C-alpha positions as a printed Julia matrix, in Angstrom:
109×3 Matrix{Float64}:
   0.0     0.0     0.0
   1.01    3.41   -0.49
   2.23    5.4     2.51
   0.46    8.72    2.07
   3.31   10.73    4.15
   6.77   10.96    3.27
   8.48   12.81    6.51
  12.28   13.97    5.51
  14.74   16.08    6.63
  15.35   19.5     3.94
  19.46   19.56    3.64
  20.63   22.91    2.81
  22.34   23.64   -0.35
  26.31   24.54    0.03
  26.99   27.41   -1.34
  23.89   29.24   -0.57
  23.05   30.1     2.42
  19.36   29.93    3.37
  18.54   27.3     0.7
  17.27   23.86    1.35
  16.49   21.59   -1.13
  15.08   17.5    -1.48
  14.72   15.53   -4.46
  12.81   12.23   -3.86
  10.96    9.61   -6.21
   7.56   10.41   -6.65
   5.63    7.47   -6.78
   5.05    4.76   -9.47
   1.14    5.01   -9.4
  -1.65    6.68  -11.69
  -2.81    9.93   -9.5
  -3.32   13.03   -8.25
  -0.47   13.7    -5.64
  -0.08   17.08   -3.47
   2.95   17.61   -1.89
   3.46   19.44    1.07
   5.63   21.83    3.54
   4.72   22.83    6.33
   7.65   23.96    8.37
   6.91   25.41   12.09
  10.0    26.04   14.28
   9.09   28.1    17.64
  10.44   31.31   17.1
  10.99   31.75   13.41
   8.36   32.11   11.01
   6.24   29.7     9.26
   6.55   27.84    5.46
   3.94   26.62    4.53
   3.51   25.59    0.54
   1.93   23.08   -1.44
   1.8    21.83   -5.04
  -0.43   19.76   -6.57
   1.43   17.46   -9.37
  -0.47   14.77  -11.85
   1.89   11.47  -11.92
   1.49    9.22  -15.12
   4.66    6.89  -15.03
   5.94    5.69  -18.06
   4.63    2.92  -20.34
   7.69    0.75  -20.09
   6.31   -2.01  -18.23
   3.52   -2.04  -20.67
   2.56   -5.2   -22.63
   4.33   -5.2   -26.54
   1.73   -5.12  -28.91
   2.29   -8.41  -30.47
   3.56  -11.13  -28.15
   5.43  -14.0   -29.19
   3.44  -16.89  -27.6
   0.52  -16.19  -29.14
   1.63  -17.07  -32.9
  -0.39  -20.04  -32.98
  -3.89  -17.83  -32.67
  -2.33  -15.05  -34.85
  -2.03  -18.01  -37.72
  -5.66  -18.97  -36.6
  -7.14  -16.33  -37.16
  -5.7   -15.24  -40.18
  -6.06  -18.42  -42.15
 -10.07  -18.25  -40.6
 -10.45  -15.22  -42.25
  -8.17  -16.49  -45.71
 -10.24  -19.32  -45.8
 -13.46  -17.36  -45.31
 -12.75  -15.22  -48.36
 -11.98  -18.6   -49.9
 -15.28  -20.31  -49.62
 -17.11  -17.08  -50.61
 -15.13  -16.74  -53.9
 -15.73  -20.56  -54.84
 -19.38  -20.3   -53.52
 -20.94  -17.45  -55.42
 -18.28  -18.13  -58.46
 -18.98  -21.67  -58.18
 -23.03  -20.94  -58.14
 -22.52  -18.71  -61.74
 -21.05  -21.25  -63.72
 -23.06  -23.88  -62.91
 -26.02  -21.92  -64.11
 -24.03  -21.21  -67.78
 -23.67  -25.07  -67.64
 -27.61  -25.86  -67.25
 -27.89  -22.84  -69.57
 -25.77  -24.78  -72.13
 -27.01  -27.97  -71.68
 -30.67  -26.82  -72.16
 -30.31  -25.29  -75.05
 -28.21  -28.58  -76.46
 -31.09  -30.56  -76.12
């Protein structure tokens, strides 16, 4: 599960003095995250800011589009739908010459 809170310590930056800074990894999840400081110290004043950041992690866990182990139901389908055209070629071409034939054979006679 997701800990909402992530509590750490702001290090200051060397070199400037009076600037703190923290880089952490936001996390790998769909969402709407705020992030938040709220910085009290008795007897110094208050910082308190917030930003509100949309995550979308990248794709590269993602399934490829064509995987490997399903060749077998590729071919399947394809020679379903080869062999569809197929029969529907023979039938209705089949269907037209065997009317020229009675055609033929009826005016033989």
């Amino acid at each position: 599960m997701l800990d909402p809170h992530i509590r750490t310590d702001l290090k200051p930056v060397k070199g400037t003095p009076g600037k703190y800074s923290l880089q952490f990894r936001a996390p790998d999840r769909h969402g709407v995250y705020k992030f938040v400081v709220n910085h009290k110290r008795k007897g110094f004043s208050s910082v308190e800011a917030s930003l509100q950041v949309a995550i979308v992690p990248p794709r590269h866990d993602g399934y490829p589009r064509f995987l490997s182990s399903a060749w077998p139901y590729y071919v399947g389908s394809i020679s379903t739908s080869v062999g569809f055209i197929f029969f529907c070629i023979v039938y209705l071409g089949g269907e037209s010459q065997e009317r020229r034939l009675r055609n033929a054979k009826s005016k033989s006679e």
